[in-house]
XYZ file of C-alpha atoms in Angstrom:
625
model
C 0.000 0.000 0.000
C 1.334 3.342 -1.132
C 1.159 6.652 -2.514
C 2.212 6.757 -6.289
C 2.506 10.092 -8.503
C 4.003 11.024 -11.849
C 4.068 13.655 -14.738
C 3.875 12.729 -18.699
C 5.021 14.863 -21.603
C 8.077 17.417 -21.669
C 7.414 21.513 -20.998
C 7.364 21.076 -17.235
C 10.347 22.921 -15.766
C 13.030 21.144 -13.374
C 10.328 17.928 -13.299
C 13.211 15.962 -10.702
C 11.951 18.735 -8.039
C 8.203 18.927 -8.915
C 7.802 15.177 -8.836
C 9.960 15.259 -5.066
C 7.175 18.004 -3.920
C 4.489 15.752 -5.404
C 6.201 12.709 -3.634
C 7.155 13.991 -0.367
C 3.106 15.581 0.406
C 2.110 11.486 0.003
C 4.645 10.497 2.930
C 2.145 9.619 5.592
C 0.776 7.038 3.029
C 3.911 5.500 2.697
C 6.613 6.322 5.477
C 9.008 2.988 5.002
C 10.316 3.950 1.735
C 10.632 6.568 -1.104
C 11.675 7.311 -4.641
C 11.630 8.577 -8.154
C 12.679 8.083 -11.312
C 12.983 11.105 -14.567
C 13.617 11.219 -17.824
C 13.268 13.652 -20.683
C 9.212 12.008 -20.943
C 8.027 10.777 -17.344
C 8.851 11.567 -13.673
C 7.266 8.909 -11.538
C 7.290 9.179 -7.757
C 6.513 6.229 -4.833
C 5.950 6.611 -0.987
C 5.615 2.565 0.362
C 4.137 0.912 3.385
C 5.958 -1.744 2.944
C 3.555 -5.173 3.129
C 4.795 -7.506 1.268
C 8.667 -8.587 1.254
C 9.622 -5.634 3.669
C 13.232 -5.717 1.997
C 15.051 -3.287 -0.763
C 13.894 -5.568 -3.217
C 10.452 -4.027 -3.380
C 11.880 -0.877 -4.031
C 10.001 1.789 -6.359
C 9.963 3.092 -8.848
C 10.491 -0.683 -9.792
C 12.224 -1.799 -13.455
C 11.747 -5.087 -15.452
C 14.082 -7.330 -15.921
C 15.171 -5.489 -19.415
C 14.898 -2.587 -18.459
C 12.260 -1.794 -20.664
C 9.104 -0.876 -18.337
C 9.107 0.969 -14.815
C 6.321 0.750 -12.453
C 5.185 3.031 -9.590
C 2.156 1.127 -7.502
C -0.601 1.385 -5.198
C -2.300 -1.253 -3.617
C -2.340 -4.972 -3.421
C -3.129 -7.631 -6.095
C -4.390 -10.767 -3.759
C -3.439 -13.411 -6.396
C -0.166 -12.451 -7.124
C 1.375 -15.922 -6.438
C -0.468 -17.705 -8.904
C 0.260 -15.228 -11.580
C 3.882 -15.358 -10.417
C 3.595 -18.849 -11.146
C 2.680 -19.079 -14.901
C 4.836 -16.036 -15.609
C 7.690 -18.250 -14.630
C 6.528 -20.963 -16.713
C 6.494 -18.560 -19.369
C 10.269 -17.939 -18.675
C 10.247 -14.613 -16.568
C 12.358 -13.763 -13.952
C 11.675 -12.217 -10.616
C 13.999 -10.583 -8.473
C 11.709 -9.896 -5.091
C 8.596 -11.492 -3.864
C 6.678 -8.602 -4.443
C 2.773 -8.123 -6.086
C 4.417 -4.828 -8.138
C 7.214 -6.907 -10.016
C 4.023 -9.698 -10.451
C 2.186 -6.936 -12.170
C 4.913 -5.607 -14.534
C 5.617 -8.810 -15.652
C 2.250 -10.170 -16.326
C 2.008 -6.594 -18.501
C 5.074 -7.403 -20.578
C 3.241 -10.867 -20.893
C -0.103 -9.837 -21.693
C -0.290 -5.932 -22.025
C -3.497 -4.316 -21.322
C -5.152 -8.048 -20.975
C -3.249 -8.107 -17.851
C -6.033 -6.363 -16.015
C -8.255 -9.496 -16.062
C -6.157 -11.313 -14.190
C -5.194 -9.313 -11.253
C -7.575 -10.157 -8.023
C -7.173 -6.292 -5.801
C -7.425 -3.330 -5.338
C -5.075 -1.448 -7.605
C -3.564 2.105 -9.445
C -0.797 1.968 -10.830
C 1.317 3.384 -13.465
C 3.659 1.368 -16.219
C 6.119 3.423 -18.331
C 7.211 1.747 -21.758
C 10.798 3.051 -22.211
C 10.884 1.630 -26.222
C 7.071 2.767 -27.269
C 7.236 5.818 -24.784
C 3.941 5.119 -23.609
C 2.591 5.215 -19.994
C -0.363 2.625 -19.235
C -2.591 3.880 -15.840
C -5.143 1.931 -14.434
C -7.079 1.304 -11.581
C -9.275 -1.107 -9.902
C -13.112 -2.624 -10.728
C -14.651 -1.667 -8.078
C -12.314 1.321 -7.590
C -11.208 0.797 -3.965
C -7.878 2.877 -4.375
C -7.833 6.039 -6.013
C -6.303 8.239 -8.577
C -6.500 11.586 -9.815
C -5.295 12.904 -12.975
C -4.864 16.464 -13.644
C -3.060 18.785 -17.175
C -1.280 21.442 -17.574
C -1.843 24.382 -19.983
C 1.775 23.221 -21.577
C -0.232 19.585 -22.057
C 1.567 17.456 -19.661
C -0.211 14.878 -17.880
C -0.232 14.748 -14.254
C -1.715 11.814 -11.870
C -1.452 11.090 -7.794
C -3.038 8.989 -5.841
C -4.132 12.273 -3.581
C -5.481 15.895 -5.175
C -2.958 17.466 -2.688
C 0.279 15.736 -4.473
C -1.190 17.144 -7.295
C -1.688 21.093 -5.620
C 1.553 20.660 -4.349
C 3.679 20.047 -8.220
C 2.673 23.893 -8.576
C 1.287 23.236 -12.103
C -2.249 22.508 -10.700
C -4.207 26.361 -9.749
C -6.282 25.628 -6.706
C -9.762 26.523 -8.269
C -12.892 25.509 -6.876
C -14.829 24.483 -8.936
C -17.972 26.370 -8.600
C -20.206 24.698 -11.477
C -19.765 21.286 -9.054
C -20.287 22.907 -5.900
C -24.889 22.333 -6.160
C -23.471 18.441 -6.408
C -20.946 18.594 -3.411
C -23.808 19.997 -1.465
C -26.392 17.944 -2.555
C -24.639 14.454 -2.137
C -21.541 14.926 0.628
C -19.379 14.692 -2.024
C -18.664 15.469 -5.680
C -19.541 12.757 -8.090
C -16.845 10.996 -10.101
C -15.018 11.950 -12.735
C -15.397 15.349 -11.382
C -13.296 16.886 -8.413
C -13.921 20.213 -6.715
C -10.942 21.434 -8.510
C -11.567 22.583 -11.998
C -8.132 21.226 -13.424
C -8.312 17.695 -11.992
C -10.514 14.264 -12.116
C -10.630 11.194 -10.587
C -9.947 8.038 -12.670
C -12.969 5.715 -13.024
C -12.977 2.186 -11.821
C -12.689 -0.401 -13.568
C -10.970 2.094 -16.179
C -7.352 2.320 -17.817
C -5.133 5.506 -19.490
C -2.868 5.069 -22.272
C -0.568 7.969 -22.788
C 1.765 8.009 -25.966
C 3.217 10.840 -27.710
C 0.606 10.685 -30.293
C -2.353 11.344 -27.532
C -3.795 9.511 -24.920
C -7.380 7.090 -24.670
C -9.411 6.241 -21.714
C -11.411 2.986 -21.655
C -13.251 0.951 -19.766
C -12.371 -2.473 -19.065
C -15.021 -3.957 -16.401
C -18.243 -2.648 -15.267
C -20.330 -3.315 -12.915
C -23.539 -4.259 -14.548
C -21.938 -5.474 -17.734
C -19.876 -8.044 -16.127
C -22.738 -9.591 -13.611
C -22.511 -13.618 -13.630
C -24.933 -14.670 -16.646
C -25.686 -18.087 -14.308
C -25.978 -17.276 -11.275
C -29.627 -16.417 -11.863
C -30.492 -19.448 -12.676
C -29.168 -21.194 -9.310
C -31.086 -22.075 -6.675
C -31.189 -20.989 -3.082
C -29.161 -23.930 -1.914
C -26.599 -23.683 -4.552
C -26.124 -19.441 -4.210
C -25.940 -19.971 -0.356
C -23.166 -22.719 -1.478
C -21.301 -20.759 -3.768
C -21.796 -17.590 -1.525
C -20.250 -18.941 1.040
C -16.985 -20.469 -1.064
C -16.141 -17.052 -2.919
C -16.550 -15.238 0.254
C -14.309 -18.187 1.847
C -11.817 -17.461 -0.716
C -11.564 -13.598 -0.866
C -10.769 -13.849 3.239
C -8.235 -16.416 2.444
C -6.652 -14.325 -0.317
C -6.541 -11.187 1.947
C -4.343 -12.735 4.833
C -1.539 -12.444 2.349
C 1.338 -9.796 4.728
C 4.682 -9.591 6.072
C 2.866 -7.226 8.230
C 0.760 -7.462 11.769
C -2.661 -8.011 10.240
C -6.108 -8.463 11.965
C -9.411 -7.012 11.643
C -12.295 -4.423 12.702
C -14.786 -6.154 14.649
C -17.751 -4.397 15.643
C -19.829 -7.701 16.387
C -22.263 -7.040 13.412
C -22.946 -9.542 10.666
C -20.594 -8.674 7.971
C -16.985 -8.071 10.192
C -18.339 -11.781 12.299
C -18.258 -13.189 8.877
C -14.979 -12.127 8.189
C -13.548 -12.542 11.709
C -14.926 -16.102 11.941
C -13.153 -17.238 8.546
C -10.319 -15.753 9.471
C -10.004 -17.583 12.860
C -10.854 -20.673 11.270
C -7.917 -19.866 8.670
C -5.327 -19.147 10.738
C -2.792 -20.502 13.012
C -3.244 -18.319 16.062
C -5.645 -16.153 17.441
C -6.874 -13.583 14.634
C -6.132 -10.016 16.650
C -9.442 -7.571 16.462
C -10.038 -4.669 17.590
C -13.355 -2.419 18.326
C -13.895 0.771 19.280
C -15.934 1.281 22.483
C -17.322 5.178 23.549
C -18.284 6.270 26.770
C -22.003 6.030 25.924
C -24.374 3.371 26.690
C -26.604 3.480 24.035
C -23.914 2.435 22.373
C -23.194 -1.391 22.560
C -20.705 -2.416 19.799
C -18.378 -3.417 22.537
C -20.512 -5.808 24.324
C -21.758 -7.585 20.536
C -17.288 -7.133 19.487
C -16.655 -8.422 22.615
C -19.158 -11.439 22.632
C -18.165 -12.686 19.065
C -14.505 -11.900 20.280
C -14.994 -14.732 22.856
C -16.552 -17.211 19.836
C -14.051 -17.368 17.858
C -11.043 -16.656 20.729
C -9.773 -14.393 18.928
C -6.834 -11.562 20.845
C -9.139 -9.179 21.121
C -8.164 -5.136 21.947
C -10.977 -3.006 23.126
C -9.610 0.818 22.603
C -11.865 3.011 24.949
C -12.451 6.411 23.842
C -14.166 9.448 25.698
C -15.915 12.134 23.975
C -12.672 14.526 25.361
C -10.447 12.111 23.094
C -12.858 12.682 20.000
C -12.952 15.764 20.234
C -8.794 16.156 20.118
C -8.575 14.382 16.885
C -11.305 16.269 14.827
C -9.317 18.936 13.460
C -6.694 15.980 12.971
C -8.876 14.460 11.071
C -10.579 17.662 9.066
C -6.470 18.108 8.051
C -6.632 14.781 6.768
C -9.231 15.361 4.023
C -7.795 15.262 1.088
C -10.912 15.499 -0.418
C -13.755 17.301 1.665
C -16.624 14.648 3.044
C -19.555 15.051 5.379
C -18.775 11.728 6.739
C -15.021 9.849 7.382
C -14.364 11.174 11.021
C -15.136 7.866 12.518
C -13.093 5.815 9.735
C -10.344 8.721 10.825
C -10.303 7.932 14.931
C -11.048 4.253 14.186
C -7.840 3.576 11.666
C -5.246 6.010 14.004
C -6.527 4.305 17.168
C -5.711 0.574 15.733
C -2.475 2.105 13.670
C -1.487 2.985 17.560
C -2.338 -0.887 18.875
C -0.486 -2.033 16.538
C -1.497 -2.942 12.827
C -0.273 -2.113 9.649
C -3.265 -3.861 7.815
C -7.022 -4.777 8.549
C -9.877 -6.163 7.111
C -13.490 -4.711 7.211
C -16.843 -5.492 6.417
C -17.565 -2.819 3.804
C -19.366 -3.837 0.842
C -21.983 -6.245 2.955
C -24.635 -4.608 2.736
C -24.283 -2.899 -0.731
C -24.156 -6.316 -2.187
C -26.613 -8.352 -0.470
C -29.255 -5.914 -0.176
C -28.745 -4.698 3.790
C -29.585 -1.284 3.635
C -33.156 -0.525 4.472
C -33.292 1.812 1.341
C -33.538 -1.299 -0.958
C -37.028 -2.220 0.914
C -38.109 1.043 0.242
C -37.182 1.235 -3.112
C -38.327 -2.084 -4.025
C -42.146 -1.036 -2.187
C -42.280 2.279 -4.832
C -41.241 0.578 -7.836
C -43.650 -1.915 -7.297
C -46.824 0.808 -6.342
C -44.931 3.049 -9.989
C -48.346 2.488 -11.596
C -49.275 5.612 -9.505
C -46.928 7.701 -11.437
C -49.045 6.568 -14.466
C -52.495 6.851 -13.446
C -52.076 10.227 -11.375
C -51.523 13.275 -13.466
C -48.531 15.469 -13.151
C -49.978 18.260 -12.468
C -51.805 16.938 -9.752
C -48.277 15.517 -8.479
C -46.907 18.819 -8.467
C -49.858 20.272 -6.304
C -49.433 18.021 -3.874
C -45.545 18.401 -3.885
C -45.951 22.093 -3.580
C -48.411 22.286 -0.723
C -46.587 19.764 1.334
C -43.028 22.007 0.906
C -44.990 25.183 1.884
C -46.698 23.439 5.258
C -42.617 22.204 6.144
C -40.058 23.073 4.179
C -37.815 20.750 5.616
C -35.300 18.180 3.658
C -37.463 15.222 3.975
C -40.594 17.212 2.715
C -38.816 18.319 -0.191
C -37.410 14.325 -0.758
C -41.077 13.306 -0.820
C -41.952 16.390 -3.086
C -39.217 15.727 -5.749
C -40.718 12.162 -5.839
C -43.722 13.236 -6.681
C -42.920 15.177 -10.056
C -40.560 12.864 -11.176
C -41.041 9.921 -13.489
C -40.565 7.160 -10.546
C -38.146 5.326 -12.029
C -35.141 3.898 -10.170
C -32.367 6.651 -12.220
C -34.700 9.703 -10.437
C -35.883 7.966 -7.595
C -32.414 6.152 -6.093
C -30.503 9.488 -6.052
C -33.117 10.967 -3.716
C -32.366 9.015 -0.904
C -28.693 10.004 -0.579
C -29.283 13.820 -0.896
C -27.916 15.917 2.064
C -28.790 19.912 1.067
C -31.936 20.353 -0.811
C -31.642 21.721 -4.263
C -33.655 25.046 -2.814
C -31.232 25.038 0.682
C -27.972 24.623 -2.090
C -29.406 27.240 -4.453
C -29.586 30.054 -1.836
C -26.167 29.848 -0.647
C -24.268 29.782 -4.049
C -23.977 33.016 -5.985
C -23.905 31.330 -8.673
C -27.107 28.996 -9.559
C -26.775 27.624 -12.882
C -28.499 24.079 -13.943
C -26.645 21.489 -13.190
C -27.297 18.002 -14.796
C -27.566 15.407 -12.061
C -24.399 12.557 -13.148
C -26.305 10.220 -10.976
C -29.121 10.006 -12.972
C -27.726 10.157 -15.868
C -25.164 7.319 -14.657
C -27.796 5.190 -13.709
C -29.873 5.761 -16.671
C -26.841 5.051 -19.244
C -26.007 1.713 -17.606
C -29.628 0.540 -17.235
C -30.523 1.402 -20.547
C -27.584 -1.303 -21.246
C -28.763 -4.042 -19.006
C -31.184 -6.180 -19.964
C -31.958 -8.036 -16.628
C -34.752 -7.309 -14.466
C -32.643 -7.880 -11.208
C -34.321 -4.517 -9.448
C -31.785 -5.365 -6.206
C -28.424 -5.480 -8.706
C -29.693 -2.693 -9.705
C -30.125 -0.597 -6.634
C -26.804 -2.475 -5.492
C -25.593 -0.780 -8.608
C -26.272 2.769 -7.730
C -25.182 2.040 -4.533
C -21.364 0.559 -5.258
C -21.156 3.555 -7.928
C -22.342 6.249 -5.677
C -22.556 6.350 -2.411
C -19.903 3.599 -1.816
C -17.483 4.794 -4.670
C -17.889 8.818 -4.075
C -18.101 8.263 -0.063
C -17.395 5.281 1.590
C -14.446 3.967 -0.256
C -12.998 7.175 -0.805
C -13.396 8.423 3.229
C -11.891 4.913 3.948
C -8.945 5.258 1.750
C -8.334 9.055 2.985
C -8.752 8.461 6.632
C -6.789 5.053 7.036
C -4.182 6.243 4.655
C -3.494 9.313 6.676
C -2.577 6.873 9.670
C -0.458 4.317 7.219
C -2.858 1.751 7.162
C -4.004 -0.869 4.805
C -7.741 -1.540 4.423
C -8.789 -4.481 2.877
C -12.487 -5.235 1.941
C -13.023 -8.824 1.122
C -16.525 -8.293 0.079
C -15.248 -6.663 -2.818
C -13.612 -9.241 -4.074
C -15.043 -9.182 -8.071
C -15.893 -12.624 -8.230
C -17.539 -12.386 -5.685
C -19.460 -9.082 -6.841
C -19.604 -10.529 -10.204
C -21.700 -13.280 -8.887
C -24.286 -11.905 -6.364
C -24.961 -9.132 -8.998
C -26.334 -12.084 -11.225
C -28.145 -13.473 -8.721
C -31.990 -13.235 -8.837
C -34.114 -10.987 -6.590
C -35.784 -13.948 -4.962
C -32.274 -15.610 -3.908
C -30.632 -12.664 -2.456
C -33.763 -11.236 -0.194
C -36.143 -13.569 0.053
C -39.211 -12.389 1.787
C -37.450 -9.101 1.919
C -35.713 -9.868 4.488
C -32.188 -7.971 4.833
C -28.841 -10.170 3.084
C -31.050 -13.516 4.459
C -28.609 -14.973 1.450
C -25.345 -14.120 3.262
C -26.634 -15.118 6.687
C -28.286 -18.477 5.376
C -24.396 -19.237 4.177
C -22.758 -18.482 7.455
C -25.190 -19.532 9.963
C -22.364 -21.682 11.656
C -20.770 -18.608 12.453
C -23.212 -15.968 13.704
C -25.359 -16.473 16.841
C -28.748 -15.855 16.753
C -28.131 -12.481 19.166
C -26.323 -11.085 15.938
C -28.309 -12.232 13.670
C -31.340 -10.367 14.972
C -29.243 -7.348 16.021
C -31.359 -4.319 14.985
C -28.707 -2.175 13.069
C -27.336 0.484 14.956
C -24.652 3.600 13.973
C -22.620 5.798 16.674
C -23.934 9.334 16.093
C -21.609 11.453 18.191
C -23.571 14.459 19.855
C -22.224 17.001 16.638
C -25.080 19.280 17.220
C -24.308 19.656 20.815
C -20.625 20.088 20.025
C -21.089 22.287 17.395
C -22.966 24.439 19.346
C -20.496 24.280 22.466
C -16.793 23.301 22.546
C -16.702 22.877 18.299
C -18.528 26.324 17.906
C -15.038 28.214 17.772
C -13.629 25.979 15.138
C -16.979 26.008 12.912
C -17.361 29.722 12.734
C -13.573 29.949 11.502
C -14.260 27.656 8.711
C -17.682 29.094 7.885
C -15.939 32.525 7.628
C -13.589 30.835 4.784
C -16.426 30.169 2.954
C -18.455 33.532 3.892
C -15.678 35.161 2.225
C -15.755 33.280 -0.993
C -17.230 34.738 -3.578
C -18.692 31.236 -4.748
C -20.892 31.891 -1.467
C -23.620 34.422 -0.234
C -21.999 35.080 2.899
C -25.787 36.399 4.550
C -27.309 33.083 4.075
C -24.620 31.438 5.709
C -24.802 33.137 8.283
C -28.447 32.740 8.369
C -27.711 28.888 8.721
C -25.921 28.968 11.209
C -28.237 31.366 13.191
C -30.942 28.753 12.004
C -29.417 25.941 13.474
C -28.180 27.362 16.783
C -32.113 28.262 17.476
C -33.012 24.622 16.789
C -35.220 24.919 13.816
C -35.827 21.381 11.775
C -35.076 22.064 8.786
C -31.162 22.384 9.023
C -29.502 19.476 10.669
C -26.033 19.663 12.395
C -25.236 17.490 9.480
C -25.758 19.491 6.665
C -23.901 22.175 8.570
C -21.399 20.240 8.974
C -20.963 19.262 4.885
C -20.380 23.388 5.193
C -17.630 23.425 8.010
C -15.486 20.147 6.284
C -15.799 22.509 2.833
C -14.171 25.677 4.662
C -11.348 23.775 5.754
C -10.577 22.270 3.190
C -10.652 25.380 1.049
C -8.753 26.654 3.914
C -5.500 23.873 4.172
C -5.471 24.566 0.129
C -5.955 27.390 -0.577
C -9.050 27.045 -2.773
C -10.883 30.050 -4.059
């Protein structure tokens, strides 16, 4: 796991010391090792946490055996041995026992087809010294990031973080203002675009070729497109069977480290799964860890601590008072490298189990987004079935409705329910409604400027519908969630937050065979009665108690809005002044906000407030205007 960065075509001036700045800002992602390479075309740059064969042989910017190609790389590829092994039947020769020298051989072997065999999460960079070409690419389900940028001279910059990128000098800081409706509306800006105007984030499941004729972008896996044909077809016995062996084998692949590894426990379905199969796996006791707070509503200890017991695992409980939270927010605002309304708890989380000890865990992420967990695909699933409604009520009478329930409360879930009502009810207008923070009338009065916008969502989800012929309506929600809310948010906070405390995530539920199959599974299979991933649970009931089983779902909400009203108030009013002094901002409104929310009225949560205060400081740490 790493921090990579480079620069592509000539005109830059003294590249050796811009790709050092770019290098040396991705340190805390990789503080074992560093390096770079230049030439007259390419200056590549590497920070490593070094993972796998901790020696100098894993060294990058790494070099083929010729010579010919040079490789800077983040990440891990899980199957590296068994690609190792029929490269060296194919006569290569290897020099470390590293994934990276794995992956630029099997590209010398295979070239661009070398992306279908690689089982990880992956960006990385190969420079072709003979064509002059540089090949980028990144994972399927785009688990580890990478942002590409270019220069006015044409050069083409790329970094696993925006601020390597800020800091080459050849990137202006400017906010992008036409994005900012989006950032407001969703926590986050939607990929490709960035709130800078100059840069983007690579897809996933996408790869870059740069040669000195031009470059091409294509995609090489999606989502959708790349769903198991079969497993719709297979009954409940056999998907519970071969549910259970591909998550088997994505655990197993993950344990792969030179490195302390264990796992975040927090005695819920999806880490029990994962924490069971790994005790079962290994040798000795598995080492977990769980947060516990100082609040007893909150009982992830006692459910951690219970399943700790089950599987005897060496189980660390880290304690944390609200006074220690506290501390590490602005710690943990510093550590955006791309502004979020969520990621403080993956922040406190990764440092606290960094400090016990770990370079590498593995969580549960992706559970619920693939087998249908969320209670937003019951909800979903109820209106698409009553859509008829949309085609027997007229619109105007739709729109009545809508407006007379906004003017008796104006509030964000008023306006959800509203926006429902005039739109067309299908899943590409109604899905993107249930992740909106800011209502379009709440973002439109704080921006100066207010032009329209096209929602990417919808137009995402309509694009890769309109391509799929199934009539899986749960793939297809788990769809919009793994390219939304878990791309633009979840993975991205989780790569952000852990990386700014060195350590590895891994995610073994998004392994792509495994994704690849439960997105061809029918909707019967995978929720049967709609009852919450029944499929996944079915498969492990060995492992998980009843008592977790029928755990109602629960989330720590730390008491923001008291905070932010008390000992955070200091700290929010500095970074709401950044952006009351922007002119991308009506300063009056914000104010009024804040006023708004400090009285207690509804319809401005501490929340959305918050998406406002994580903004400011991030304009703030770079300078963004």
């Amino acid at each position: 796991m790493c921090g990579i960065a480079g620069i592509i075509g000539s005109g830059v001036h003294n590249p050796a010391q811009t790709i050092q700045r770019m290098t040396d800002s991705l340190a805390h992602r990789g503080p074992d090792d560093a390096g770079i390479f230049v030439d007259d075309r390419v200056a590549l740059g590497q920070r490593r946490l070094s993972i796998l064969d901790l020696s100098a042989n894993g060294h990058q910017p790494m070099a083929s055996h010729d010579d010919r190609y040079l490789i800077v790389f983040n990440g891990e590829i899980f199957n590296y041995r068994s690609i190792r092994a029929q490269l060296v039947d194919r006569g290569h020769v290897f020099r470390s026992d590293t994934d990276t020298e794995v992956i630029l051989n099997a590209y010398s072997e295979w070239g661009r087809a070398c992306l279908e065999r690689l089982n990880g999460m992956f960006a990385f960079a190969i420079y072709d010294r003979a064509r002059q070409s540089v090949f980028i690419a990144r994972d399927r389900l785009g688990i580890k990031p990478l942002y590409v940028a270019r220069t006015r001279e044409g050069a083409l910059l790329f970094s696993s973080e925006v601020r390597s990128l800020l800091k080459s000098g050849l990137v202006p800081p400017r906010l992008n203002r036409r994005i900012l409706p989006l950032y407001l509306k969703y926590q986050t800006v939607p990929a490709p675009s960035t709130l800078l105007e100059d840069v983007e984030m690579l897809l996933p499941g996408h790869w870059i070729e740069v040669t000195p004729h031009g470059d091409e972008t294509q995609p090489y896996w999606h989502l959708l497109g790349n769903a198991d044909s079969e497993a719709g077809t297979h009954s409940p016995e056999r998907a519970r069977a071969e549910v259970r062996q591909r998550v088997i084998d994505s655990v197993e692949r993950r344990l792969i480290s030179d490195v302390p590894l264990g796992a975040f426990l927090s005695g819920g379905i999806d880490s029990s799964i994962i924490v069971g199969l790994m005790s079962r796996m290994s040798s000795g006791p598995v080492r977990t860890f769980t947060i516990a707070f100082d609040d007893p509503a909150f009982q992830d200890g006692m459910h951690a601590a219970r399943m700790a017991s089950q599987f005897k695992t060496d189980h660390t409980e880290i304690s944390l008072t609200y006074m220690d939270i506290l501390q590490q927010i602005p710690g943990a605002l510093a550590a955006q490298d791309h502004p979020s309304g969520d990621g403080i708890n993956t922040y406190i989380v990764s440092r606290a189990v960094k400090e016990a000890g770990l370079t590498v865990a593995l969580s549960g992420l992706g559970g619920d987004e693939l087998f249908a967990g969320y209670s937003l695909f019951g909800r979903i699933a109820r209106q698409q079935r009553a859509k008829i409604l949309w085609r027997v009520s007229p619109q105007p009478l739709r729109s009545g409705i809508a407006h007379a329930l906004h003017a008796v409360s104006p509030s964000i879930a008023t306006q959800k329910i509203g926006d429902l009502l005039v739109s067309d009810g299908s899943l590409p207008q109604v899905y993107p409604l249930g992740r909106q923070c800011f209502a379009p009338a709440q973002a439109a009065r704080l921006l100066s400027e207010t032009g329209v916008v096209q929602d990417p969502y919808t137009a995402l989800l309509q694009d890769s519908f309109r391509a799929d012929h199934s009539t899986r309506l749960f793939s297809r929600i788990s769809f919009a969630e793994a390219r939304t809310y878990m791309h633009d948010v979840l993975l991205r906070d989780t790569d952000q937050m852990s990386m700014a405390n060195a350590l590895e995530v891994r995610v073994p539920f998004l392994d792509h065979t495994l994704v690849e199959y439960a997105m061809g599974l029918s909707d019967e299979v995978k929720r049967p009665n709609g009852v919450p991933k029944r499929l996944l649970v079915e498969a492990f009931s060995d492992l998980l108690p009843a008592s977790i089983i029928n755990r109602p779902k629960q989330g720590f909400i730390m008491p923001f809005d008291q905070w932010m009203k008390g000992p955070l108030k200091t700290l929010c009013l500095d970074n709401l002044d950044v952006l009351a002094n922007s002119p991308a901002f009506r300063a009056p409104v914000i104010h009024q906000y804040w006023d708004a929310f400090r009285a207690g009225k509804k319809e401005l949560s501490w929340s959305r407030l918050w998406l406002l205060v994580s903004l400011g400081a991030w304009c703030k740490a770079h300078q963004a205007v």
